[in-house]
Amino acid sequence: MKINNMFFKKIMALGLVLMALSSCKKFVEADLANNLIAKEDAFTTDNSATSATLSLYSYFSTLDNLRNTTWLGGLLADELQNTTSNADLIQFSQNVVVPTNNVATSNVWGYSYQTIRYCNLILDGIGRSTGMTTPVKNQLSGEAKFFRALMYFNLVNFYGGVPITSEVNELDNAFKPRATAAEIYAQVFSDLKDAQNLLPTTYAGSTALKVRVNKWAATALLAKVYLYNKDYANAEAEATKVIGSGTYNIATLSNTFINTSSETILQLSTLFGASAFSTYRTTSSAANVAPPAYVLYNNFTKDFELNDNRKTSWVDSTTFNAVKYYRINKYKVQAATAATLGNEYTVLLRLGEQYLIRAEARAQQSNISGAQDDINVIRTRAGLGNTTAATQSTLLTAIAKERKLELFGEYGNRWFDLKRTGTADAVLGALKPTWKTTAQLLPISADQILLNNKLTQNPGYN
């Protein structure tokens, strides 16, 4: 665990840099505290710049945005239910989110833009630096562009077009109008292609732990973005690069989410080895006095085939007041300390998704046998026989089902899938009495519209 602790010492050190980076020029300036690094000094050397960039991986807005992409996306879809009385979360469950919803404003919109701002600061600092070496500049620029692309990808899937804020001076970003969804995706493509070219195929730091973005992580996300944009030839090509890299292998179900998994393409390290999603399956106290806040729909488990081992390995249940609740059980470590280290981080990208991306891309291009081969990789790992789907239509239906059962509880995949495949109205209209087709986009925050009169509201929320 020495590598892990060294990694976090650097991150903790950069929490200090963050304050300096995020500050604005004041008319009256006080000297920096002794434990802070001035913005102009943060990128003077490879070491200081690396520390600055590493904090992206543990920055609270990055982590909370990714957690809420998962939780809130699950609530909006047919995946998760909320057991609490939180009014904002109930709105997500019922798909009646209002423009004053604080959870959406802070956790989806606000945290995304905080991370984007930090990426912009990093890129600006690297661009101005005269003391950094070229390889480190490339590595850190690629990492920042990857995370900026990821944030915009989430934003465009939750809201549609949003402002593109690329300036370091916040006043230059404050009154920007919404870009179109196509313009957002153009920004995402640009950042990911840059990241591909800048990053090495090897992992910085510990190769075994895969906690820093490399070329294959950028390629994996790029494959997904191509799929979402219906560019199936490029989606297949990029997924094939990752699959054929020889770097990753499909893991057993029990090993898929451990921190040394052969399947992981990118994961976010944690201090003691308990995933940021470990609270998915836990109750609110050791005494089991309340159900988990987020539970699977009961009928979700009915979609598993009889011998699907994902149901037994990745789902468990708990009973409270005679009610049975099904929980996501992909991560087994509920808590960890320095004395009781766990062996799980937070998996962000993995090989299983790449096979499903390629399967769908191949099916859309009428490559029936190729799509069958890819979906069968996932089914074999689950303990199932080969797919019986043999036409484009039946294969796409089968792939959609496999994505639901393979990727549940991972970053809003199900919510995004229902929308991009045009099935949200049919699936959610039958499940939720309050469903309206305009709920496929969240409302722009009322607070943001007050601050920026160039922002327009999404249809259905005026």
Coordinates of C-alpha atoms in Angstrom, one line a residue:
M1 CA 0.0 0.0 0.0
K2 CA 3.0 2.3 -0.1
I3 CA 2.2 3.4 -3.6
N4 CA -1.4 4.1 -2.6
N5 CA -0.4 6.2 0.3
M6 CA 2.2 8.2 -1.7
F7 CA -0.5 8.8 -4.3
F8 CA -2.8 10.3 -1.7
K9 CA -0.1 12.4 -0.1
K10 CA 0.2 14.1 -3.4
I11 CA -3.5 14.6 -3.7
M12 CA -3.8 16.0 -0.2
A13 CA -1.0 18.4 -1.0
L14 CA -2.8 19.6 -4.0
G15 CA -6.0 20.3 -2.1
L16 CA -3.9 23.3 -0.9
V17 CA -3.1 24.3 -4.5
L18 CA -6.7 24.2 -5.4
M19 CA -7.5 27.1 -3.2
A20 CA -4.8 29.2 -4.7
L21 CA -5.8 28.2 -8.3
S22 CA -9.4 29.0 -7.7
S23 CA -8.9 32.4 -6.2
C24 CA -9.5 35.7 -8.1
K25 CA -7.3 38.8 -8.1
K26 CA -8.4 41.1 -5.3
F27 CA -7.9 44.8 -5.0
V28 CA -6.3 44.2 -1.6
E29 CA -4.2 41.0 -1.4
A30 CA -2.9 39.3 1.7
D31 CA 0.1 37.1 1.7
L32 CA -0.6 33.4 1.1
A33 CA -0.6 31.1 4.1
N34 CA 2.6 29.1 4.6
N35 CA 0.9 25.9 3.5
L36 CA -0.5 27.2 0.2
I37 CA 1.2 27.4 -3.2
A38 CA 0.7 30.5 -5.3
K39 CA -1.0 29.9 -8.7
E40 CA 2.1 31.1 -10.6
D41 CA 4.2 28.6 -8.7
A42 CA 1.9 25.6 -9.1
F43 CA 3.2 24.6 -12.6
T44 CA 6.8 25.7 -12.3
T45 CA 8.1 22.1 -12.0
D46 CA 7.0 18.6 -13.0
N47 CA 6.4 17.6 -9.4
S48 CA 4.3 20.6 -8.5
A49 CA 2.2 20.4 -11.7
T50 CA 1.7 16.6 -11.2
S51 CA 0.5 17.3 -7.6
A52 CA -1.9 19.9 -9.0
T53 CA -3.4 17.6 -11.6
L54 CA -3.6 14.5 -9.3
S55 CA -6.1 16.3 -7.2
L56 CA -8.6 16.0 -10.0
Y57 CA -9.0 12.3 -9.1
S58 CA -10.0 13.1 -5.5
Y59 CA -11.5 16.6 -6.0
F60 CA -14.9 16.5 -4.2
S61 CA -16.8 17.9 -7.2
T62 CA -15.4 15.2 -9.5
L63 CA -16.3 12.4 -7.1
D64 CA -19.7 13.7 -6.1
N65 CA -20.6 14.4 -9.7
L66 CA -19.8 10.8 -10.7
R67 CA -21.6 9.4 -7.7
N68 CA -24.7 11.5 -8.5
T69 CA -24.6 10.7 -12.2
T70 CA -25.0 7.1 -11.0
W71 CA -27.6 7.6 -8.3
L72 CA -29.7 10.2 -10.0
G73 CA -29.5 8.6 -13.4
G74 CA -30.6 5.4 -11.8
L75 CA -33.6 7.1 -10.2
L76 CA -34.6 8.8 -13.4
A77 CA -34.5 5.4 -15.2
D78 CA -36.1 2.1 -14.3
E79 CA -33.1 1.0 -12.2
L80 CA -33.1 2.6 -8.7
Q81 CA -35.7 3.7 -6.2
N82 CA -35.1 6.1 -3.3
T83 CA -36.3 5.0 0.1
T84 CA -35.8 8.3 1.9
S85 CA -38.2 11.2 2.3
N86 CA -35.9 13.7 0.6
A87 CA -38.2 15.8 -1.6
D88 CA -35.5 16.5 -4.2
L89 CA -34.7 12.8 -4.6
I90 CA -38.4 12.0 -4.9
Q91 CA -38.7 14.4 -7.8
F92 CA -36.0 12.4 -9.6
S93 CA -37.7 9.1 -8.8
Q94 CA -41.0 10.4 -10.3
N95 CA -39.3 12.3 -13.2
V96 CA -40.8 15.6 -12.1
V97 CA -37.6 17.5 -11.3
V98 CA -38.3 21.3 -11.0
P99 CA -35.8 24.1 -11.8
T100 CA -35.4 24.8 -8.0
N101 CA -34.2 21.3 -7.2
N102 CA -31.1 21.7 -5.1
V103 CA -29.7 18.3 -5.8
A104 CA -29.7 18.9 -9.5
T105 CA -28.3 22.4 -9.2
S106 CA -25.4 21.4 -6.9
N107 CA -24.6 17.8 -7.8
V108 CA -25.2 17.6 -11.5
W109 CA -24.7 21.1 -12.8
G110 CA -22.6 22.7 -10.2
Y111 CA -20.1 19.9 -9.6
S112 CA -19.6 19.4 -13.3
Y113 CA -18.7 23.0 -13.9
Q114 CA -16.4 23.1 -10.8
T115 CA -14.4 20.2 -12.3
I116 CA -14.4 21.8 -15.7
R117 CA -13.1 25.0 -14.2
Y118 CA -10.3 23.2 -12.5
C119 CA -9.4 21.4 -15.8
N120 CA -9.2 24.8 -17.5
L121 CA -6.9 26.1 -14.7
I122 CA -4.7 23.1 -15.1
L123 CA -4.5 23.4 -18.9
D124 CA -3.8 27.1 -18.6
G125 CA -1.0 26.6 -16.0
I126 CA 0.6 23.9 -18.2
G127 CA 0.4 26.1 -21.2
R128 CA 2.2 28.9 -19.5
S129 CA 4.8 26.8 -17.8
T130 CA 8.4 27.1 -18.9
G131 CA 9.8 24.7 -16.2
M132 CA 8.0 21.5 -17.1
T133 CA 9.3 18.7 -19.3
T134 CA 7.4 17.8 -22.5
P135 CA 6.4 14.2 -21.4
V136 CA 4.9 15.5 -18.2
K137 CA 3.1 18.3 -19.9
N138 CA 1.6 15.8 -22.3
Q139 CA 0.5 13.4 -19.6
L140 CA -1.1 16.1 -17.4
S141 CA -2.8 17.9 -20.3
G142 CA -4.2 14.6 -21.5
E143 CA -5.6 13.8 -18.0
A144 CA -7.2 17.3 -17.7
K145 CA -8.8 17.0 -21.2
F146 CA -10.1 13.5 -20.4
F147 CA -11.9 14.8 -17.2
R148 CA -13.2 17.9 -19.0
A149 CA -14.6 15.7 -21.8
L150 CA -16.2 13.4 -19.2
M151 CA -18.0 16.3 -17.4
Y152 CA -19.3 17.7 -20.7
F153 CA -20.5 14.2 -21.8
N154 CA -22.5 13.9 -18.5
L155 CA -23.9 17.4 -18.8
V156 CA -25.1 17.0 -22.4
N157 CA -26.8 13.8 -21.5
F158 CA -28.6 15.3 -18.6
Y159 CA -29.4 18.7 -20.0
G160 CA -28.8 18.8 -23.7
G161 CA -26.9 21.9 -24.8
V162 CA -25.1 23.8 -22.0
P163 CA -22.6 26.7 -22.0
I164 CA -19.0 25.8 -23.0
T165 CA -16.8 27.5 -20.4
S166 CA -13.2 27.4 -21.5
E167 CA -11.9 30.6 -20.0
V168 CA -9.8 30.9 -16.8
N169 CA -11.4 34.2 -15.8
E170 CA -14.8 33.4 -14.5
L171 CA -16.2 36.7 -15.7
D172 CA -15.5 35.6 -19.2
N173 CA -17.6 32.5 -18.6
A174 CA -20.4 34.1 -16.6
F175 CA -22.8 35.2 -19.4
K176 CA -22.3 32.6 -22.1
P177 CA -25.4 31.2 -23.8
R178 CA -26.1 27.5 -24.2
A179 CA -24.1 25.8 -26.9
T180 CA -26.0 23.2 -28.9
A181 CA -25.7 19.5 -28.1
A182 CA -23.7 19.1 -31.3
E183 CA -21.3 21.8 -30.2
I184 CA -20.9 20.1 -26.8
Y185 CA -20.1 16.8 -28.5
A186 CA -17.6 18.5 -30.8
Q187 CA -15.8 19.8 -27.7
V188 CA -15.9 16.3 -26.2
F189 CA -14.5 14.7 -29.3
S190 CA -11.7 17.3 -29.6
D191 CA -10.6 16.8 -25.9
L192 CA -10.7 13.0 -26.2
K193 CA -8.7 12.9 -29.5
D194 CA -6.2 15.3 -28.0
A195 CA -6.0 13.1 -24.9
Q196 CA -5.4 10.0 -27.1
N197 CA -2.5 11.7 -28.8
L198 CA -1.0 13.1 -25.6
L199 CA -1.2 10.1 -23.3
P200 CA 1.0 7.0 -23.3
T201 CA -0.4 3.5 -23.4
T202 CA 1.3 2.7 -20.1
Y203 CA -0.1 3.9 -16.8
A204 CA 1.7 6.6 -14.8
G205 CA 2.4 5.3 -11.3
S206 CA 1.4 1.8 -10.5
T207 CA 0.5 -0.2 -13.7
A208 CA -1.3 -2.8 -11.6
L209 CA -3.7 -0.3 -10.1
K210 CA -4.6 1.7 -13.2
V211 CA -5.5 4.9 -11.3
R212 CA -4.2 7.4 -13.9
V213 CA -5.7 8.1 -17.3
N214 CA -3.8 6.6 -20.2
K215 CA -4.4 6.4 -23.9
W216 CA -6.7 3.4 -23.6
A217 CA -8.9 5.2 -21.1
A218 CA -9.3 8.1 -23.5
T219 CA -10.0 5.6 -26.3
A220 CA -12.6 3.7 -24.3
L221 CA -14.5 6.9 -23.5
L222 CA -14.2 8.0 -27.2
A223 CA -15.7 4.7 -28.3
K224 CA -18.7 5.4 -26.1
V225 CA -19.1 8.9 -27.4
Y226 CA -19.0 7.7 -31.0
L227 CA -21.8 5.2 -30.1
Y228 CA -23.9 7.9 -28.6
N229 CA -23.5 9.9 -31.8
K230 CA -24.5 6.9 -34.0
D231 CA -21.1 6.9 -35.6
Y232 CA -21.0 3.1 -35.5
A233 CA -17.9 2.5 -37.7
N234 CA -15.8 4.7 -35.4
A235 CA -17.3 3.3 -32.2
E236 CA -16.4 -0.2 -33.4
A237 CA -12.9 0.9 -34.4
E238 CA -12.1 2.6 -31.1
A239 CA -13.5 -0.3 -29.0
T240 CA -11.5 -2.7 -31.1
K241 CA -8.3 -0.7 -30.2
V242 CA -9.0 -1.2 -26.5
I243 CA -10.0 -4.8 -26.8
G244 CA -7.1 -5.7 -29.0
S245 CA -4.5 -3.8 -27.0
G246 CA -3.6 -6.9 -25.0
T247 CA -3.7 -4.8 -21.8
Y248 CA -7.1 -6.0 -20.4
N249 CA -9.0 -9.3 -20.0
I250 CA -12.5 -10.1 -18.9
A251 CA -12.4 -10.9 -15.2
T252 CA -14.5 -13.4 -13.2
L253 CA -17.6 -11.8 -11.7
S254 CA -16.1 -11.9 -8.2
N255 CA -13.0 -10.2 -9.4
T256 CA -14.5 -7.6 -11.7
F257 CA -14.5 -4.8 -9.2
I258 CA -11.4 -5.5 -7.1
N259 CA -8.6 -3.0 -7.4
T260 CA -6.3 -5.4 -9.3
S261 CA -8.9 -6.6 -11.7
S262 CA -7.6 -7.5 -15.2
E263 CA -10.8 -5.9 -16.6
T264 CA -10.3 -2.4 -15.3
I265 CA -9.3 0.3 -17.7
L266 CA -9.5 3.2 -15.3
Q267 CA -10.4 3.4 -11.6
L268 CA -10.3 6.1 -9.0
S269 CA -8.1 5.3 -6.0
T270 CA -9.4 5.4 -2.4
L271 CA -7.3 5.9 0.7
F272 CA -8.1 2.6 2.4
G273 CA -9.6 0.4 -0.4
A274 CA -13.3 1.0 0.0
S275 CA -15.1 2.2 -3.2
A276 CA -16.9 5.5 -3.3
F277 CA -20.0 3.4 -4.0
S278 CA -19.8 1.1 -1.0
T279 CA -22.7 2.9 0.6
Y280 CA -25.0 1.5 -2.2
R281 CA -25.5 -1.7 -0.3
T282 CA -25.2 -0.6 3.3
T283 CA -27.9 0.4 5.6
S284 CA -27.8 3.8 7.3
S285 CA -26.5 2.3 10.5
A286 CA -24.9 -0.9 11.8
A287 CA -28.1 -1.7 13.7
N288 CA -30.0 -2.0 10.4
V289 CA -32.5 0.6 11.5
A290 CA -33.3 1.7 7.9
P291 CA -33.2 0.4 4.4
P292 CA -30.5 1.5 2.0
A293 CA -31.2 5.0 0.4
Y294 CA -30.9 3.5 -3.1
V295 CA -32.4 0.1 -4.0
L296 CA -33.1 -1.7 -7.2
Y297 CA -36.6 -1.9 -8.5
N298 CA -38.0 -5.3 -7.5
N299 CA -38.9 -6.1 -11.1
F300 CA -35.3 -5.3 -12.2
T301 CA -34.1 -8.6 -10.8
K302 CA -36.8 -10.4 -12.9
D303 CA -34.9 -9.6 -16.1
F304 CA -32.1 -11.9 -15.2
E305 CA -32.2 -15.3 -16.9
L306 CA -32.5 -18.3 -14.6
N307 CA -28.8 -19.2 -14.5
D308 CA -27.4 -15.6 -14.8
N309 CA -24.6 -15.5 -12.1
R310 CA -24.7 -11.7 -12.1
K311 CA -27.8 -11.9 -10.1
T312 CA -26.2 -13.9 -7.3
S313 CA -22.8 -12.1 -7.5
W314 CA -23.8 -8.5 -8.1
V315 CA -27.2 -8.3 -6.3
D316 CA -28.1 -9.0 -2.7
S317 CA -31.0 -8.1 -0.5
T318 CA -32.0 -6.9 3.0
T319 CA -35.3 -7.0 4.8
F320 CA -36.7 -4.1 6.9
N321 CA -40.1 -4.0 8.4
A322 CA -41.0 -7.1 6.5
V323 CA -40.1 -5.5 3.1
K324 CA -37.4 -7.0 1.0
Y325 CA -35.0 -4.6 -0.7
Y326 CA -32.7 -5.6 -3.5
R327 CA -29.3 -3.9 -3.3
I328 CA -26.4 -3.4 -5.8
N329 CA -23.6 -5.7 -4.6
K330 CA -20.9 -5.1 -7.1
Y331 CA -18.6 -3.7 -4.4
K332 CA -18.3 -5.9 -1.4
V333 CA -16.1 -3.8 1.0
Q334 CA -18.5 -1.7 3.0
A335 CA -15.8 0.1 5.1
A336 CA -12.1 0.2 5.4
T337 CA -9.5 1.8 7.6
A338 CA -5.7 1.9 7.9
A339 CA -6.0 -1.1 10.1
T340 CA -8.5 -3.0 7.9
L341 CA -7.5 -2.2 4.3
G342 CA -10.0 -3.1 1.6
N343 CA -9.2 -4.2 -2.0
E344 CA -11.7 -2.1 -4.0
Y345 CA -11.4 1.3 -5.6
T346 CA -14.0 2.9 -7.8
V347 CA -14.1 1.5 -11.4
L348 CA -14.8 4.2 -14.0
L349 CA -14.1 2.3 -17.2
R350 CA -13.9 -1.4 -17.8
L351 CA -13.5 -3.9 -20.7
G352 CA -17.0 -5.4 -20.4
E353 CA -18.5 -2.2 -21.6
Q354 CA -16.2 -2.1 -24.6
Y355 CA -17.5 -5.5 -25.8
L356 CA -21.1 -4.2 -25.5
I357 CA -20.2 -1.0 -27.3
R358 CA -18.6 -3.0 -30.2
A359 CA -21.5 -5.5 -30.2
E360 CA -24.0 -2.7 -30.7
A361 CA -21.9 -0.9 -33.3
R362 CA -21.5 -4.1 -35.2
A363 CA -25.2 -4.9 -35.0
Q364 CA -26.0 -1.5 -36.3
Q365 CA -23.7 -2.2 -39.3
S366 CA -25.4 -5.5 -39.9
N367 CA -22.3 -7.5 -38.8
I368 CA -24.5 -10.2 -37.2
S369 CA -21.8 -12.8 -36.4
G370 CA -19.4 -10.1 -35.0
A371 CA -22.1 -8.7 -32.7
Q372 CA -23.0 -12.2 -31.6
D373 CA -19.4 -12.9 -30.7
D374 CA -19.1 -9.8 -28.6
I375 CA -22.4 -10.3 -26.7
N376 CA -21.4 -13.9 -26.1
V377 CA -18.2 -12.8 -24.3
I378 CA -20.4 -11.1 -21.7
R379 CA -22.9 -13.9 -21.5
T380 CA -20.2 -16.5 -21.0
R381 CA -18.8 -14.6 -18.1
A382 CA -22.3 -14.5 -16.6
G383 CA -22.6 -18.3 -16.9
L384 CA -25.1 -18.2 -19.8
G385 CA -25.2 -19.8 -23.2
N386 CA -24.7 -18.1 -26.5
T387 CA -27.3 -15.6 -27.6
T388 CA -30.2 -16.9 -29.8
A389 CA -30.6 -13.5 -31.4
A390 CA -29.8 -13.8 -35.1
T391 CA -31.2 -10.7 -36.8
Q392 CA -30.3 -7.0 -36.4
S393 CA -33.5 -6.2 -34.6
T394 CA -33.3 -9.1 -32.1
L395 CA -29.6 -8.5 -31.5
L396 CA -30.2 -4.8 -30.7
T397 CA -32.9 -5.8 -28.2
A398 CA -30.6 -8.5 -26.7
I399 CA -27.7 -6.0 -26.4
A400 CA -29.9 -3.4 -24.7
K401 CA -30.9 -6.0 -22.2
E402 CA -27.3 -7.1 -21.6
R403 CA -26.3 -3.4 -21.1
K404 CA -29.0 -3.1 -18.5
L405 CA -27.9 -6.2 -16.6
E406 CA -24.2 -5.7 -17.0
L407 CA -23.8 -2.0 -16.3
F408 CA -26.5 -1.3 -13.7
G409 CA -25.3 1.0 -10.9
E410 CA -22.6 2.5 -13.2
Y411 CA -22.7 6.1 -14.1
G412 CA -26.2 6.6 -15.4
N413 CA -25.8 4.2 -18.3
R414 CA -29.3 2.9 -18.2
W415 CA -30.9 6.4 -18.2
F416 CA -28.7 7.5 -21.0
D417 CA -29.4 4.3 -23.0
L418 CA -33.2 4.7 -22.7
K419 CA -33.0 8.2 -24.1
R420 CA -30.5 7.6 -26.9
T421 CA -32.3 4.5 -28.2
G422 CA -35.7 6.2 -28.2
T423 CA -37.2 3.8 -25.7
A424 CA -37.7 6.1 -22.7
D425 CA -41.3 6.9 -23.4
A426 CA -42.3 3.2 -23.8
V427 CA -40.4 1.9 -20.8
L428 CA -40.9 4.8 -18.3
G429 CA -44.4 5.7 -19.4
A430 CA -45.5 2.2 -18.5
L431 CA -43.7 2.3 -15.1
K432 CA -44.2 5.9 -13.8
P433 CA -47.6 7.6 -13.9
T434 CA -46.0 11.0 -13.8
W435 CA -43.7 10.4 -16.8
K436 CA -43.7 13.0 -19.6
T437 CA -41.5 12.9 -22.7
T438 CA -40.0 16.3 -21.8
A439 CA -38.6 14.8 -18.7
Q440 CA -35.8 13.3 -20.8
L441 CA -33.9 16.5 -20.1
L442 CA -33.4 18.1 -16.7
P443 CA -34.5 21.7 -16.2
I444 CA -31.8 24.4 -16.2
S445 CA -31.4 25.7 -12.7
A446 CA -33.6 28.7 -11.9
D447 CA -30.7 30.2 -10.0
Q448 CA -28.4 29.9 -13.0
I449 CA -31.0 31.6 -15.2
L450 CA -31.2 34.4 -12.7
L451 CA -27.5 34.8 -12.8
N452 CA -27.2 34.5 -16.6
N453 CA -30.1 35.9 -18.6
K454 CA -28.6 34.3 -21.8
L455 CA -29.6 30.9 -20.6
T456 CA -32.8 29.4 -21.9
Q457 CA -35.0 26.8 -20.2
N458 CA -35.6 23.3 -21.6
P459 CA -39.1 22.6 -23.0
G460 CA -41.7 21.6 -20.4
Y461 CA -40.3 23.6 -17.5
N462 CA -41.5 27.2 -18.3

